[in-house]
């Protein structure tokens, strides 16, 4: 029963085509329903595929031959295995809820139809990215989701900040995609094929150095797409897009493409421990780095953006530790609670008339109880509180890093990464509850806005409730008992998935769980102690340690470093090259022209316009030539 | 005693050279025009002299044709001069330099 997977991308594609062709003029508000229906169809088809049964040895599904040239051929084909199915369930499920939510959120926007044109196109591209069974179509759809991201970040292109953010996202991603493209070219050069199956089968024949190089180049692509340090700078700016876009693309799905890609390329990464160390190191550093920035941000969506960067870092930490199952598990639970938090923040922003600064919020929980409770559940899940979804996945994730650190074939570096991950979890709990307290508790800091706030319409609240149910129950439902839950058994069907060392030492697992829960609880209490009881103003907190606060508030000056360092140097080189072009290259051309003109201004003096001069020259010429003929005959 | 051929040729050459000098050196357009006729007659005289000396009719025939063409050329040339005279006041060759550069 696996001959219908082409239906999955078809539904969103049709919705995109209909909305794009007829949306703006004829369908208008109906585009929202069509878009949602298309995604629902894709979700239903995915569920059918899941129930139909997909195994690790399910053959690739070939739609048609795309490129055929000599011995080289590329099919548009789908790789059908449990990893694909899990990703598709997350992508289509969360997308559907975000579509429904958007009908309410975007109701007053005049470009409603345009929004519901790009959103299904994005879902189509993401589905195809996940389904691709070769590097070329992976790359094509990798770029297509990037284009959709660009279009949706810049959705309100009338605002300069939104247009700038879209360009920034595109440019920063370009850097990552450049490495990704070189990696794919190297693969084709050395393997002569771009199909996953062919490449993975002959990985062990190649030199480890080559595989390390390819793995690192592919990882650069993942760093760009999944916003890891130092290419994380585009994601916080991407919050200029509409909030549902932030929830869907920049938290739940597209940014996890890098995690998915590394998990999919598992055989390539596993060849060298160095590659895994780099993946884990970048992940752990980014997790801690971004979480600390999240402490000082005042814009509610930016807090969530840095939180996303941090959580993606944790996923890469798990990938580095070889715990692919856990990374995908955390990806799935994170998609639910982070989409929930983003949509909840959208509900707040909607109620506060597009004000995103938390300094204008406060005391909102009485006004919007549904949003508050769902947001609170999402925050608890993000902090990793038992027994919500985040607890199961994050706990296993940190445990995988710990066991990698103590394992005989592991590296002590992973013990350091584990500590960094724990600190990141602590900071996660602090900034999450700082955000919740500043938004929903205390006294209203802007009475005017507060008096106009109201609960959001049903189409916005309903997805919140569904996502909250997922954030509460998903982790325990699929992840219990640890190591042997439904998702583990399902994904372990993928051959060669690392079953991390120490699994089964139940006392170690439980004590690690207790440590990470204690850390989360401590973070929540600390946030409560600082932000709720004394009701400090942001200025008062900042005054505690202006230097640290400034460092965090300015995001470690990464943007400034990039601006003055990389952008400035590039601009300087550009100016030099421009000078070379303008002065030297153009100068040579001008010199040629000038020489010709100077020469001709001399020679044109012969042309006097005096007929008699010409005649004299003719006569003299005739005399000379005839004379010469007579004399030298 | 007949006049030797060289005498005719000498007179023809002198006429041609005088005409050439006139064309090259005189400023007045009309005189230049007359000088051209003078050159033409020098050539004609040479033709006629050779024709008689070699007892060949072709020389005389060329003179007749040349005179006919010269008459037509004179008509056209004078017409141009009249048209030119309506456009410019100074009728000198060195003033008519608008073809320069």
mmCIF file of N, CA, C and O in Angstrom, chain A residues 604-617 619, chain B residues 20 22-27 32 93-94 96-97 99-101:
data_model
loop_
_atom_site.group_PDB
_atom_site.id
_atom_site.type_symbol
_atom_site.label_atom_id
_atom_site.label_comp_id
_atom_site.label_asym_id
_atom_site.label_seq_id
_atom_site.Cartn_x
_atom_site.Cartn_y
_atom_site.Cartn_z
ATOM 1 N N UNK A 604 44.024 65.419 -39.048
ATOM 2 C CA UNK A 604 42.901 66.055 -39.714
ATOM 3 C C UNK A 604 43.246 67.464 -40.188
ATOM 4 O O UNK A 604 42.467 68.072 -40.909
ATOM 5 N N UNK A 605 44.419 67.942 -39.718
ATOM 6 C CA UNK A 605 44.809 69.271 -40.194
ATOM 7 C C UNK A 605 45.113 69.259 -41.690
ATOM 8 O O UNK A 605 45.112 70.300 -42.333
ATOM 9 N N UNK A 606 45.375 68.073 -42.213
ATOM 10 C CA UNK A 606 45.571 67.953 -43.661
ATOM 11 C C UNK A 606 44.295 68.347 -44.399
ATOM 12 O O UNK A 606 44.346 68.923 -45.484
ATOM 13 N N UNK A 607 43.197 68.062 -43.785
ATOM 14 C CA UNK A 607 41.912 68.359 -44.427
ATOM 15 C C UNK A 607 41.580 69.835 -44.215
ATOM 16 O O UNK A 607 40.887 70.190 -43.281
ATOM 17 N N UNK A 608 42.072 70.679 -45.106
ATOM 18 C CA UNK A 608 41.857 72.112 -44.909
ATOM 19 C C UNK A 608 40.531 72.588 -45.437
ATOM 20 O O UNK A 608 40.064 73.657 -45.054
ATOM 21 N N UNK A 609 39.961 71.813 -46.380
ATOM 22 C CA UNK A 609 38.746 72.292 -47.020
ATOM 23 C C UNK A 609 39.054 73.194 -48.196
ATOM 24 O O UNK A 609 38.163 73.621 -48.921
ATOM 25 N N UNK A 610 40.362 73.484 -48.333
ATOM 26 C CA UNK A 610 40.773 74.314 -49.465
ATOM 27 C C UNK A 610 40.950 73.421 -50.683
ATOM 28 O O UNK A 610 41.865 72.599 -50.744
ATOM 29 N N UNK A 611 40.082 73.578 -51.677
ATOM 30 C CA UNK A 611 40.106 72.704 -52.848
ATOM 31 C C UNK A 611 41.466 72.773 -53.532
ATOM 32 O O UNK A 611 42.006 71.787 -53.997
ATOM 33 N N UNK A 612 42.038 73.960 -53.492
ATOM 34 C CA UNK A 612 43.307 74.128 -54.203
ATOM 35 C C UNK A 612 44.440 73.339 -53.552
ATOM 36 O O UNK A 612 45.325 72.841 -54.233
ATOM 37 N N UNK A 613 44.367 73.207 -52.203
ATOM 38 C CA UNK A 613 45.362 72.379 -51.534
ATOM 39 C C UNK A 613 45.285 70.940 -52.016
ATOM 40 O O UNK A 613 46.288 70.299 -52.279
ATOM 41 N N UNK A 614 44.041 70.450 -52.089
ATOM 42 C CA UNK A 614 43.861 69.070 -52.522
ATOM 43 C C UNK A 614 44.404 68.897 -53.929
ATOM 44 O O UNK A 614 45.120 67.952 -54.229
ATOM 45 N N UNK A 615 44.041 69.819 -54.749
ATOM 46 C CA UNK A 615 44.476 69.716 -56.139
ATOM 47 C C UNK A 615 45.995 69.777 -56.241
ATOM 48 O O UNK A 615 46.600 69.051 -57.023
ATOM 49 N N UNK A 616 46.588 70.622 -55.400
ATOM 50 C CA UNK A 616 48.039 70.721 -55.430
ATOM 51 C C UNK A 616 48.682 69.393 -55.061
ATOM 52 O O UNK A 616 49.604 68.925 -55.707
ATOM 53 N N UNK A 617 48.098 68.767 -54.017
ATOM 54 C CA UNK A 617 48.640 67.482 -53.602
ATOM 55 C C UNK A 617 48.485 66.444 -54.696
ATOM 56 O O UNK A 617 49.379 65.641 -54.940
ATOM 57 N N UNK A 619 48.318 67.005 -57.936
ATOM 58 C CA UNK A 619 49.246 67.322 -59.026
ATOM 59 C C UNK A 619 50.674 66.970 -58.636
ATOM 60 O O UNK A 619 51.408 66.327 -59.408
ATOM 61 N N UNK B 20 47.238 74.617 -65.126
ATOM 62 C CA UNK B 20 47.387 74.010 -63.800
ATOM 63 C C UNK B 20 47.743 75.060 -62.764
ATOM 64 O O UNK B 20 47.136 75.126 -61.683
ATOM 65 N N UNK B 22 47.093 78.162 -62.882
ATOM 66 C CA UNK B 22 45.911 78.995 -62.645
ATOM 67 C C UNK B 22 44.947 78.321 -61.693
ATOM 68 O O UNK B 22 44.427 78.957 -60.763
ATOM 69 N N UNK B 23 44.714 77.018 -61.917
ATOM 70 C CA UNK B 23 43.777 76.307 -61.035
ATOM 71 C C UNK B 23 44.291 76.322 -59.599
ATOM 72 O O UNK B 23 43.539 76.545 -58.647
ATOM 73 N N UNK B 24 45.587 76.098 -59.441
ATOM 74 C CA UNK B 24 46.120 75.961 -58.095
ATOM 75 C C UNK B 24 46.295 77.294 -57.392
ATOM 76 O O UNK B 24 46.232 77.349 -56.167
ATOM 77 N N UNK B 25 46.527 78.362 -58.113
ATOM 78 C CA UNK B 25 46.967 79.576 -57.446
ATOM 79 C C UNK B 25 45.983 80.736 -57.479
ATOM 80 O O UNK B 25 46.034 81.584 -56.599
ATOM 81 N N UNK B 26 45.071 80.758 -58.446
ATOM 82 C CA UNK B 26 44.178 81.915 -58.495
ATOM 83 C C UNK B 26 43.071 81.769 -57.467
ATOM 84 O O UNK B 26 42.619 80.667 -57.173
ATOM 85 N N UNK B 27 42.620 82.890 -56.882
ATOM 86 C CA UNK B 27 41.608 82.830 -55.836
ATOM 87 C C UNK B 27 40.211 82.878 -56.432
ATOM 88 O O UNK B 27 39.293 82.318 -55.866
ATOM 89 N N UNK B 32 39.632 80.277 -62.003
ATOM 90 C CA UNK B 32 39.936 78.857 -61.860
ATOM 91 C C UNK B 32 39.216 78.070 -62.939
ATOM 92 O O UNK B 32 39.786 77.187 -63.592
ATOM 93 N N UNK B 93 37.943 81.015 -53.884
ATOM 94 C CA UNK B 93 38.073 79.592 -53.602
ATOM 95 C C UNK B 93 38.460 79.333 -52.146
ATOM 96 O O UNK B 93 37.919 78.444 -51.482
ATOM 97 N N UNK B 94 39.372 80.123 -51.598
ATOM 98 C CA UNK B 94 39.826 79.841 -50.234
ATOM 99 C C UNK B 94 38.781 80.160 -49.174
ATOM 100 O O UNK B 94 38.958 79.843 -48.010
ATOM 101 N N UNK B 96 35.664 79.050 -49.654
ATOM 102 C CA UNK B 96 34.695 77.952 -49.760
ATOM 103 C C UNK B 96 35.313 76.695 -49.132
ATOM 104 O O UNK B 96 35.693 75.750 -49.793
ATOM 105 N N UNK B 97 35.401 76.731 -47.778
ATOM 106 C CA UNK B 97 36.070 75.603 -47.100
ATOM 107 C C UNK B 97 35.139 74.861 -46.152
ATOM 108 O O UNK B 97 35.559 74.285 -45.167
ATOM 109 N N UNK B 99 33.771 72.104 -46.429
ATOM 110 C CA UNK B 99 33.949 70.646 -46.413
ATOM 111 C C UNK B 99 35.003 70.214 -45.398
ATOM 112 O O UNK B 99 35.219 69.038 -45.192
ATOM 113 N N UNK B 100 35.651 71.204 -44.767
ATOM 114 C CA UNK B 100 36.734 70.851 -43.858
ATOM 115 C C UNK B 100 36.219 70.018 -42.679
ATOM 116 O O UNK B 100 35.212 70.341 -42.078
ATOM 117 N N UNK B 101 37.013 68.990 -42.285
ATOM 118 C CA UNK B 101 36.724 68.085 -41.156
ATOM 119 C C UNK B 101 35.245 67.741 -41.037
ATOM 120 O O UNK B 101 34.621 68.139 -40.052
#
